[in-house]
Short mmCIF file of C-alpha atoms in Angstrom, two decimals:
data_model
loop_
_atom_site.label_atom_id
_atom_site.label_comp_id
_atom_site.label_asym_id
_atom_site.label_seq_id
_atom_site.Cartn_x
_atom_site.Cartn_y
_atom_site.Cartn_z
CA MET A 1 12.66 28.74 -7.51
CA GLU A 2 9.33 27.23 -8.48
CA ARG A 3 9.95 28.15 -12.11
CA VAL A 4 13.32 26.37 -12.02
CA GLU A 5 11.63 23.28 -10.57
CA ASP A 6 9.04 23.35 -13.37
CA GLU A 7 11.79 23.45 -16.00
CA ARG A 8 13.47 20.25 -14.83
CA SER A 9 13.28 17.51 -17.42
CA SER A 10 10.97 14.52 -17.20
CA LEU A 11 13.99 12.27 -16.78
CA ALA A 12 15.13 14.33 -13.80
CA TRP A 13 11.74 13.96 -12.13
CA PHE A 14 11.69 10.23 -12.93
CA LEU A 15 15.07 9.81 -11.25
CA THR A 16 13.91 11.92 -8.31
CA GLY A 17 11.02 9.54 -7.83
CA ALA A 18 13.29 6.51 -8.26
CA ARG A 19 15.55 7.76 -5.46
CA GLY A 20 12.56 7.28 -3.19
CA ILE A 21 13.53 3.63 -2.80
CA PHE A 22 16.05 4.87 -0.23
CA SER A 23 13.24 6.39 1.88
CA LEU A 24 12.01 4.90 5.15
CA PRO A 25 8.73 3.52 3.69
CA ALA A 26 10.58 1.73 0.88
CA MET A 27 13.20 0.30 3.25
CA ILE A 28 10.51 -1.06 5.55
CA LEU A 29 8.73 -2.65 2.59
CA MET A 30 11.95 -4.33 1.47
CA LEU A 31 12.43 -5.83 4.92
CA SER A 32 8.85 -7.06 4.75
CA PHE A 33 9.62 -8.74 1.41
CA VAL A 34 12.49 -10.57 3.07
CA GLY A 35 9.95 -11.99 5.50
CA PHE A 36 7.63 -12.90 2.62
CA CYS A 37 10.51 -14.58 0.84
CA SER A 38 11.10 -16.74 3.91
CA LEU A 39 7.42 -17.75 3.83
CA THR A 40 7.63 -18.81 0.19
CA VAL A 41 10.77 -20.85 0.85
CA GLN A 42 9.00 -22.71 3.64
CA ALA A 43 6.00 -23.22 1.34
CA GLY A 44 8.20 -24.66 -1.40
CA VAL A 45 7.41 -21.99 -4.03
CA PRO A 46 10.18 -21.92 -6.69
CA PRO A 47 12.27 -18.71 -6.78
CA GLU A 48 11.28 -17.78 -10.34
CA GLN A 49 7.61 -17.91 -9.34
CA VAL A 50 8.29 -15.75 -6.29
CA VAL A 51 10.03 -13.13 -8.45
CA PHE A 52 7.18 -13.21 -10.97
CA MET A 53 4.61 -12.94 -8.18
CA THR A 54 6.44 -9.95 -6.69
CA GLY A 55 6.13 -8.00 -9.94
CA ILE A 56 2.64 -9.05 -11.03
CA VAL A 57 0.61 -9.29 -7.80
CA TRP A 58 2.67 -6.62 -6.01
CA ALA A 59 0.53 -5.91 -2.90
CA LEU A 60 2.19 -7.93 -0.13
CA PRO A 61 -0.97 -9.12 1.71
CA ALA A 62 -2.42 -10.39 -1.59
CA LYS A 63 0.70 -12.47 -2.18
CA VAL A 64 0.53 -13.93 1.32
CA ILE A 65 -3.12 -14.86 0.74
CA LEU A 66 -2.23 -16.41 -2.60
CA VAL A 67 0.54 -18.57 -1.11
CA SER A 68 -1.61 -19.53 1.88
CA SER A 69 -4.52 -20.50 -0.36
CA VAL A 70 -2.32 -22.69 -2.52
CA LEU A 71 -0.88 -24.39 0.57
CA SER A 72 -4.34 -25.05 1.98
CA GLY A 73 -5.48 -26.69 -1.24
CA ALA A 74 -8.13 -24.06 -2.01
CA SER A 75 -9.68 -24.08 -5.47
CA LEU A 76 -8.67 -21.59 -8.13
CA ALA A 77 -11.99 -19.75 -7.83
CA THR A 78 -11.67 -19.46 -4.05
CA THR A 79 -8.09 -18.24 -4.31
CA PHE A 80 -9.06 -15.70 -6.96
CA LEU A 81 -11.91 -14.38 -4.80
CA ALA A 82 -9.73 -14.14 -1.68
CA VAL A 83 -6.97 -12.23 -3.48
CA THR A 84 -9.52 -9.95 -5.14
CA LEU A 85 -11.22 -9.10 -1.86
CA SER A 86 -7.88 -8.31 -0.24
CA SER A 87 -7.14 -5.89 -3.08
CA VAL A 88 -10.46 -4.06 -2.85
CA ARG A 89 -8.98 -2.12 0.08
CA LEU A 90 -6.65 -0.40 -2.39
CA MET A 91 -9.48 1.23 -4.33
CA PRO A 92 -9.84 4.21 -1.93
CA MET A 93 -6.07 4.75 -2.19
CA VAL A 94 -6.29 4.83 -5.99
CA ALA A 95 -9.28 7.19 -5.82
CA ALA A 96 -7.37 9.54 -3.50
CA LEU A 97 -4.03 9.54 -5.33
CA VAL A 98 -4.96 9.56 -9.02
CA PRO A 99 -6.58 13.04 -8.90
CA GLU A 100 -3.35 14.34 -7.38
CA LEU A 101 -1.31 12.90 -10.26
CA ARG A 102 -3.27 13.51 -13.41
CA THR A 103 -3.56 16.58 -15.60
CA ALA A 104 -6.05 17.34 -18.35
CA LYS A 105 -3.62 15.77 -20.85
CA THR A 106 -2.79 12.59 -18.91
CA PRO A 107 -4.01 9.53 -20.90
CA THR A 108 -6.29 7.13 -19.08
CA TRP A 109 -4.20 4.11 -20.03
CA LEU A 110 -1.19 5.61 -18.27
CA LEU A 111 -3.16 6.15 -15.06
CA LEU A 112 -4.37 2.54 -15.24
CA VAL A 113 -0.79 1.32 -15.57
CA LEU A 114 0.40 3.45 -12.67
CA SER A 115 -2.50 2.22 -10.52
CA HIS A 116 -0.76 -1.15 -10.45
CA PHE A 117 1.95 0.38 -8.26
CA ILE A 118 -0.47 1.88 -5.73
CA ALA A 119 -0.25 -0.10 -2.53
CA ILE A 120 0.38 0.92 1.06
CA THR A 121 4.01 2.02 0.68
CA ALA A 122 3.61 3.82 -2.65
CA TRP A 123 0.46 5.56 -1.42
CA VAL A 124 2.04 6.82 1.81
CA PHE A 125 5.18 7.96 -0.03
CA ALA A 126 3.28 9.74 -2.80
CA MET A 127 0.68 11.42 -0.61
CA GLU A 128 3.43 12.87 1.59
CA ARG A 129 5.53 14.22 -1.32
CA VAL A 130 3.43 14.71 -4.44
CA GLN A 131 2.25 18.18 -3.43
CA GLN A 132 5.86 19.36 -3.64
CA VAL A 133 6.11 18.24 -7.30
CA PRO A 134 4.79 20.47 -10.12
CA ARG A 135 1.58 18.91 -11.44
CA PRO A 136 2.87 18.33 -15.00
CA HIS A 137 5.65 16.12 -13.57
CA ARG A 138 3.73 14.20 -10.91
CA VAL A 139 2.95 11.23 -13.14
CA THR A 140 6.63 10.93 -14.08
CA PHE A 141 7.71 11.29 -10.45
CA PHE A 142 5.35 8.54 -9.27
CA ALA A 143 6.26 6.29 -12.21
CA GLY A 144 9.92 6.57 -11.23
CA PHE A 145 9.18 5.57 -7.65
CA GLY A 146 6.77 2.76 -8.51
CA ILE A 147 8.92 1.15 -11.18
CA ALA A 148 12.09 1.42 -9.10
CA LEU A 149 10.37 -0.01 -6.02
CA VAL A 150 8.93 -3.02 -7.83
CA ALA A 151 12.19 -3.72 -9.66
CA ALA A 152 14.21 -3.42 -6.43
CA ASN A 153 11.97 -5.86 -4.60
CA MET A 154 12.05 -8.34 -7.48
CA MET A 155 15.85 -8.28 -7.41
CA LEU A 156 15.86 -8.47 -3.61
CA VAL A 157 13.65 -11.56 -3.61
CA ALA A 158 15.84 -13.22 -6.24
CA VAL A 159 18.99 -12.57 -4.19
CA VAL A 160 17.78 -13.47 -0.68
CA TYR A 161 15.68 -16.51 -1.62
CA ARG A 162 18.58 -18.87 -0.92
CA LEU A 163 19.67 -16.96 2.18
CA VAL A 164 16.50 -17.07 4.27
CA THR A 165 16.09 -20.82 4.55
CA ASP A 166 17.37 -20.77 8.11
CA PHE A 167 15.23 -17.87 9.30
CA PRO A 168 13.15 -18.76 12.38
CA PRO A 169 9.41 -18.31 11.65
CA ILE A 170 9.14 -15.59 14.30
CA VAL A 171 11.80 -13.50 12.52
CA ALA A 172 10.06 -13.84 9.15
CA GLY A 173 6.74 -12.92 10.74
CA CYS A 174 8.18 -9.82 12.42
CA LEU A 175 9.75 -8.63 9.17
CA PHE A 176 6.50 -9.11 7.29
CA PHE A 177 4.58 -7.23 9.99
CA LEU A 178 6.70 -4.08 9.66
CA THR A 179 4.72 -2.71 6.69
CA PRO A 180 1.22 -2.68 8.26
CA VAL A 181 2.66 -1.25 11.49
CA TYR A 182 4.35 1.56 9.58
CA PHE A 183 1.21 2.21 7.55
CA LEU A 184 -0.92 2.44 10.69
CA ALA A 185 1.55 4.80 12.37
CA SER A 186 1.74 7.01 9.26
CA ILE A 187 -2.03 7.32 8.91
CA TRP A 188 -2.44 8.06 12.62
CA ASN A 189 0.29 10.71 12.52
CA SER A 190 -1.02 12.40 9.37
CA ALA A 191 -4.72 12.36 10.29
CA ARG A 192 -6.36 15.77 10.59
CA HIS A 193 -9.90 14.78 11.61
CA ARG A 194 -11.09 12.78 14.58
CA VAL A 195 -13.22 10.57 12.32
CA VAL A 196 -9.96 9.04 11.01
CA TYR A 197 -8.81 8.22 14.53
CA LEU A 198 -12.19 6.67 15.26
CA ALA A 199 -12.08 4.53 12.12
CA LEU A 200 -8.60 3.25 12.97
CA ALA A 201 -9.49 2.54 16.60
CA ALA A 202 -12.72 0.76 15.64
CA GLY A 203 -10.91 -1.36 13.06
CA LEU A 204 -8.20 -2.34 15.54
CA VAL A 205 -10.80 -3.42 18.09
CA ALA A 206 -13.00 -5.19 15.54
CA GLY A 207 -10.10 -7.08 13.91
CA PRO A 208 -9.47 -9.62 16.72
CA LEU A 209 -13.23 -9.99 17.26
CA PHE A 210 -13.95 -10.89 13.64
CA TYR A 211 -10.87 -13.11 13.51
CA TRP A 212 -12.47 -15.14 16.30
CA LEU A 213 -15.96 -15.13 14.73
CA LEU A 214 -15.26 -15.25 10.95
CA PRO A 215 -11.53 -15.69 10.33
CA GLU A 216 -12.01 -15.96 6.54
CA PHE A 217 -13.40 -12.41 6.34
CA ASP A 218 -11.92 -10.75 9.45
CA ILE A 219 -9.96 -7.95 7.72
CA LEU A 220 -12.79 -7.14 5.32
CA LEU A 221 -15.43 -7.01 8.05
CA ALA A 222 -13.22 -5.06 10.44
CA GLY A 223 -12.48 -2.47 7.76
CA VAL A 224 -16.08 -2.12 6.62
CA GLY A 225 -17.37 -2.10 10.20
CA GLY A 226 -14.83 0.41 11.48
CA GLY A 227 -15.28 2.71 8.50
CA THR A 228 -19.08 2.56 8.72
CA LEU A 229 -19.04 3.29 12.44
CA ALA A 230 -16.74 6.28 11.89
CA TRP A 231 -18.96 7.58 9.08
CA LEU A 232 -22.10 7.31 11.23
CA ALA A 233 -20.36 9.05 14.12
CA GLU A 234 -19.27 11.86 11.81
CA ARG A 235 -22.84 12.27 10.54
CA PHE A 236 -23.97 12.48 14.17
CA TRP A 237 -21.27 14.92 15.29
CA ARG A 238 -21.30 17.31 12.32
CA PRO A 239 -24.73 18.95 12.90
CA ARG A 240 -23.85 19.54 16.54
CA ARG A 241 -20.50 21.11 15.67
CA GLU A 242 -22.13 23.35 13.09
CA ALA A 243 -24.89 24.32 15.55
CA GLY A 244 -22.30 25.10 18.20
CA ALA A 245 -20.32 27.22 15.77
#
């Protein structure tokens, strides 16, 4: 059976990845983009710019920060820094997924291109399924999913832009919030070490605190603080576990 799977063509694996847009993570992301589209309509962003932003910026929180910065009258440098900092969180995802995709023959430029598609939804989808794909076809599989997902959301935004003008703000906010909720639930469910649970719990507690103290850097500080606390706790627990063993 495994040999048959290995002999499937690259196009077949690309289409297999593309069919992932009908998965639960992709559907939730699309609903979140409907909420984002409502935000851009209220902000007065033209539809062609929203479609372009969907394909180029891609990560949903970065787009929300970009729109919010423009609305607040922030300078270009400030907006650039804010979007960049929000995207730094994706670096660990890239570092975790790329080794699962590449082979000795995979060109670096191709991995750099595919890294553009790595955000919460693509990372969760790929990490759950890539082990079931033969390594020589993993790049093609992920490319199919990433390209199809971005293209689908660009078309979705173009279609619904005129339809969401009457959305109440609470509905748009709830739709947008679906993606981080799903991501949190997926990480919690797939975690295998208690340090992951500790990092998530610490970040959830620290988030509202830093939002009250330093709202401009709340997510960054909560993530760094929660991760650092979990790392220190793991360093403290590990010697005692090994001694007990």
